[in-house]
Tab-separated table of N, CA and C in Angstrom:
chain	number	residue	atom	x	y	z
A	1	MET	N	-110.850	14.157	24.971
A	1	MET	CA	-109.936	14.962	25.767
A	1	MET	C	-110.646	16.294	25.997
A	2	ALA	N	-110.571	16.813	27.164
A	2	ALA	CA	-111.166	18.069	27.601
A	2	ALA	C	-110.140	19.028	28.093
A	3	ARG	N	-110.418	20.322	27.792
A	3	ARG	CA	-109.556	21.408	28.380
A	3	ARG	C	-110.074	21.949	29.648
A	4	TYR	N	-109.217	22.232	30.644
A	4	TYR	CA	-109.706	22.748	31.917
A	4	TYR	C	-108.741	23.899	32.202
A	5	ARG	N	-109.246	24.886	32.890
A	5	ARG	CA	-108.534	26.004	33.409
A	5	ARG	C	-108.375	25.825	34.960
A	6	PHE	N	-107.191	26.192	35.409
A	6	PHE	CA	-106.891	26.055	36.868
A	6	PHE	C	-106.536	27.445	37.469
A	7	HIS	N	-107.445	28.026	38.127
A	7	HIS	CA	-107.302	29.359	38.737
A	7	HIS	C	-106.996	29.251	40.146
A	8	ALA	N	-106.183	30.112	40.710
A	8	ALA	CA	-105.738	30.136	42.050
A	8	ALA	C	-106.151	31.446	42.667
A	9	THR	N	-106.672	31.347	43.956
A	9	THR	CA	-107.086	32.481	44.633
A	9	THR	C	-107.186	32.326	46.094
A	10	ASN	N	-107.043	33.378	46.877
A	10	ASN	CA	-107.170	33.394	48.374
A	10	ASN	C	-108.393	34.229	48.625
A	11	GLY	N	-109.201	34.654	47.662
A	11	GLY	CA	-110.404	35.515	47.911
A	11	GLY	C	-110.086	36.934	47.697
A	12	TYR	N	-108.783	37.448	47.703
A	12	TYR	CA	-108.401	38.782	47.415
A	12	TYR	C	-107.524	38.902	46.175
A	13	GLU	N	-106.661	37.929	46.049
A	13	GLU	CA	-105.702	37.903	44.898
A	13	GLU	C	-106.064	36.662	44.084
A	14	CYS	N	-105.797	36.782	42.743
A	14	CYS	CA	-106.081	35.706	41.850
A	14	CYS	C	-104.928	35.487	40.817
A	15	VAL	N	-104.763	34.353	40.481
A	15	VAL	CA	-103.772	33.928	39.415
A	15	VAL	C	-104.699	33.181	38.433
A	16	PHE	N	-104.926	33.793	37.246
A	16	PHE	CA	-105.794	33.090	36.283
A	16	PHE	C	-105.093	32.308	35.252
A	17	ASP	N	-105.576	31.226	34.879
A	17	ASP	CA	-105.077	30.336	33.862
A	17	ASP	C	-105.897	30.611	32.545
A	18	ALA	N	-105.394	31.469	31.679
A	18	ALA	CA	-106.046	31.794	30.431
A	18	ALA	C	-105.988	30.697	29.423
A	19	GLU	N	-104.846	29.936	29.454
A	19	GLU	CA	-104.652	28.922	28.402
A	19	GLU	C	-105.320	27.526	28.749
A	20	GLY	N	-105.168	27.093	29.936
A	20	GLY	CA	-105.729	25.911	30.330
A	20	GLY	C	-104.826	24.714	29.929
A	21	LYS	N	-105.261	23.473	30.275
A	21	LYS	CA	-104.564	22.278	30.038
A	21	LYS	C	-105.537	21.149	29.535
A	22	ASP	N	-105.112	20.423	28.485
A	22	ASP	CA	-105.916	19.294	28.099
A	22	ASP	C	-105.714	18.142	29.086
A	23	ILE	N	-106.851	17.539	29.613
A	23	ILE	CA	-106.713	16.505	30.538
A	23	ILE	C	-107.645	15.345	29.948
A	24	ARG	N	-106.992	14.232	29.755
A	24	ARG	CA	-107.730	13.129	29.089
A	24	ARG	C	-108.581	12.348	30.131
A	25	ILE	N	-107.938	12.064	31.305
A	25	ILE	CA	-108.599	11.334	32.387
A	25	ILE	C	-108.938	12.275	33.523
A	26	ALA	N	-110.241	12.290	33.952
A	26	ALA	CA	-110.732	13.195	34.946
A	26	ALA	C	-109.995	13.025	36.262
A	27	GLU	N	-109.588	11.851	36.610
A	27	GLU	CA	-108.888	11.662	37.912
A	27	GLU	C	-107.535	12.396	37.935
A	28	ARG	N	-107.040	12.854	36.855
A	28	ARG	CA	-105.758	13.604	36.814
A	28	ARG	C	-105.959	15.127	37.094
A	29	LEU	N	-107.139	15.519	37.282
A	29	LEU	CA	-107.460	16.931	37.612
A	29	LEU	C	-106.828	17.338	38.929
A	30	VAL	N	-106.976	16.446	39.905
A	30	VAL	CA	-106.346	16.732	41.255
A	30	VAL	C	-104.841	16.804	41.139
A	31	ARG	N	-104.251	15.915	40.422
A	31	ARG	CA	-102.785	15.997	40.285
A	31	ARG	C	-102.336	17.375	39.670
A	32	ARG	N	-103.001	17.728	38.618
A	32	ARG	CA	-102.700	18.990	37.938
A	32	ARG	C	-102.922	20.154	38.845
A	33	ALA	N	-104.013	20.140	39.599
A	33	ALA	CA	-104.343	21.177	40.559
A	33	ALA	C	-103.146	21.387	41.585
A	34	ASP	N	-102.669	20.202	42.079
A	34	ASP	CA	-101.510	20.267	42.959
A	34	ASP	C	-100.273	20.855	42.259
A	35	GLU	N	-100.118	20.538	41.072
A	35	GLU	CA	-98.916	21.123	40.315
A	35	GLU	C	-99.059	22.636	40.163
A	36	VAL	N	-100.268	23.055	39.773
A	36	VAL	CA	-100.498	24.474	39.610
A	36	VAL	C	-100.366	25.188	40.968
A	37	ALA	N	-100.766	24.615	42.067
A	37	ALA	CA	-100.631	25.208	43.435
A	37	ALA	C	-99.120	25.412	43.673
A	38	GLN	N	-98.339	24.368	43.392
A	38	GLN	CA	-96.890	24.468	43.572
A	38	GLN	C	-96.298	25.577	42.781
A	39	GLU	N	-96.705	25.708	41.433
A	39	GLU	CA	-96.173	26.787	40.598
A	39	GLU	C	-96.590	28.089	41.115
A	40	VAL	N	-97.788	28.349	41.695
A	40	VAL	CA	-98.153	29.549	42.207
A	40	VAL	C	-97.282	29.890	43.448
A	41	MET	N	-97.027	28.932	44.258
A	41	MET	CA	-96.262	29.101	45.506
A	41	MET	C	-94.882	29.507	45.086
A	42	ASN	N	-94.305	28.842	44.097
A	42	ASN	CA	-92.970	29.199	43.648
A	42	ASN	C	-92.873	30.582	43.037
A	43	SER	N	-93.975	30.998	42.284
A	43	SER	CA	-93.905	32.287	41.641
A	43	SER	C	-94.163	33.496	42.566
A	44	LEU	N	-94.829	33.199	43.702
A	44	LEU	CA	-95.129	34.209	44.762
A	44	LEU	C	-94.333	33.878	45.938
A	45	ALA	N	-93.084	33.651	45.742
A	45	ALA	CA	-92.110	33.238	46.858
A	45	ALA	C	-92.094	34.394	47.927
A	46	GLY	N	-91.801	33.957	49.108
A	46	GLY	CA	-91.645	34.936	50.202
A	46	GLY	C	-92.885	34.832	51.175
A	47	ARG	N	-93.909	34.198	50.750
A	47	ARG	CA	-95.102	34.135	51.552
A	47	ARG	C	-94.935	32.830	52.375
A	48	GLU	N	-95.575	32.847	53.551
A	48	GLU	CA	-95.416	31.626	54.443
A	48	GLU	C	-96.777	31.047	54.729
A	49	ASP	N	-97.889	31.713	54.563
A	49	ASP	CA	-99.213	31.168	54.846
A	49	ASP	C	-99.988	31.032	53.552
A	50	TRP	N	-100.210	29.823	53.234
A	50	TRP	CA	-100.988	29.520	51.939
A	50	TRP	C	-102.399	28.896	52.318
A	51	SER	N	-102.736	28.966	53.608
A	51	SER	CA	-103.934	28.274	54.046
A	51	SER	C	-105.272	28.792	53.475
A	52	GLU	N	-105.276	30.021	53.105
A	52	GLU	CA	-106.518	30.534	52.487
A	52	GLU	C	-106.636	30.384	50.924
A	53	TRP	N	-105.561	29.866	50.378
A	53	TRP	CA	-105.516	29.692	48.890
A	53	TRP	C	-106.105	28.317	48.498
A	54	HIS	N	-106.692	28.389	47.274
A	54	HIS	CA	-107.235	27.159	46.704
A	54	HIS	C	-107.208	27.256	45.153
A	55	ILE	N	-107.314	26.136	44.533
A	55	ILE	CA	-107.377	26.109	43.100
A	55	ILE	C	-108.800	25.775	42.727
A	56	THR	N	-109.411	26.576	41.791
A	56	THR	CA	-110.654	26.121	41.268
A	56	THR	C	-110.443	25.674	39.766
A	57	VAL	N	-110.991	24.596	39.427
A	57	VAL	CA	-110.878	24.050	38.113
A	57	VAL	C	-112.242	24.187	37.429
A	58	HIS	N	-112.057	24.699	36.124
A	58	HIS	CA	-113.222	25.003	35.351
A	58	HIS	C	-113.102	24.348	33.974
A	59	ASP	N	-114.222	23.839	33.416
A	59	ASP	CA	-114.157	23.392	32.050
A	59	ASP	C	-114.329	24.631	31.188
A	60	LEU	N	-114.248	24.346	29.822
A	60	LEU	CA	-114.333	25.509	28.989
A	60	LEU	C	-115.635	26.227	28.894
A	61	SER	N	-116.671	25.628	29.396
A	61	SER	CA	-117.989	26.325	29.495
A	61	SER	C	-118.102	27.198	30.726
A	62	GLY	N	-117.070	27.124	31.569
A	62	GLY	CA	-116.995	27.995	32.775
A	62	GLY	C	-117.554	27.228	34.014
A	63	ARG	N	-118.014	26.027	33.864
A	63	ARG	CA	-118.558	25.195	34.978
A	63	ARG	C	-117.401	24.784	35.944
A	64	ARG	N	-117.556	25.086	37.187
A	64	ARG	CA	-116.599	24.691	38.100
A	64	ARG	C	-116.638	23.132	38.391
A	65	VAL	N	-115.588	22.442	38.254
A	65	VAL	CA	-115.667	21.016	38.391
A	65	VAL	C	-114.892	20.513	39.562
A	66	LEU	N	-114.027	21.354	40.146
A	66	LEU	CA	-113.237	20.979	41.339
A	66	LEU	C	-112.759	22.169	42.097
A	67	VAL	N	-112.673	22.113	43.425
A	67	VAL	CA	-112.050	23.085	44.284
A	67	VAL	C	-111.062	22.393	45.086
A	68	LYS	N	-109.823	22.730	45.078
A	68	LYS	CA	-108.796	22.029	45.877
A	68	LYS	C	-107.950	22.972	46.738
A	69	PRO	N	-108.005	22.878	47.995
A	69	PRO	CA	-107.098	23.825	48.818
A	69	PRO	C	-105.623	23.642	48.605
A	70	PHE	N	-104.834	24.601	48.698
A	70	PHE	CA	-103.349	24.535	48.836
A	70	PHE	C	-103.041	23.813	50.036
A	71	VAL	N	-101.926	23.223	50.111
A	71	VAL	CA	-101.374	22.611	51.320
A	71	VAL	C	-100.588	23.802	51.946
A	72	SER	N	-100.934	24.062	53.221
A	72	SER	CA	-100.218	25.174	53.856
A	72	SER	C	-98.725	24.809	54.142
A	73	THR	N	-97.911	25.851	53.779
A	73	THR	CA	-96.514	25.649	54.048
A	73	THR	C	-96.007	26.286	55.333
A	74	ALA	N	-97.054	26.822	56.102
A	74	ALA	CA	-96.630	27.381	57.301
A	74	ALA	C	-96.042	26.289	58.352
A	75	PRO	N	-95.058	26.744	59.134
A	75	PRO	CA	-94.401	25.728	60.093
A	75	PRO	C	-95.577	25.211	61.031
A	76	SER	N	-95.451	23.898	61.244
A	76	SER	CA	-96.398	23.263	62.116
A	76	SER	C	-96.061	23.650	63.622
A	77	LEU	N	-97.130	23.859	64.399
A	77	LEU	CA	-96.986	24.172	65.769
A	77	LEU	C	-97.126	22.889	66.675
A	78	ALA	N	-97.345	21.822	66.027
A	78	ALA	CA	-97.567	20.561	66.726
A	78	ALA	C	-96.295	20.275	67.599
A	79	GLY	N	-96.394	19.940	68.856
A	79	GLY	CA	-95.197	19.628	69.587
A	79	GLY	C	-94.490	20.810	70.184
A	80	ALA	N	-94.962	22.075	69.794
A	80	ALA	CA	-94.320	23.178	70.414
A	80	ALA	C	-94.893	23.326	71.866
A	81	ALA	N	-94.061	23.773	72.788
A	81	ALA	CA	-94.452	23.941	74.123
A	81	ALA	C	-94.018	25.317	74.634
C-alpha cells in the first residue's frame, strides 16, 4: 500500500493535502482524485467556474503520478440560442 497526496490548484490558488491517503490499488487514484475535487468544490462554495482547476497526485517522494482536471460545474451553453 502506498500513500499519495492529492493537491488542488487553478494555478493561482492551492488546496494542499498534507496528510494524504493510503491507496492499495493504483486504479483507485482517479476515483480518489474525483472525490477530492468534489470536496474542494463543496468547501469553496459560491464559485461557478471550475474549468481551470485540477488535482495533482503525488507519491511520498514528491513524484507526480497523475493530473486530473475538475469537471466544470458551469452551466452548459449547448442548445442556447
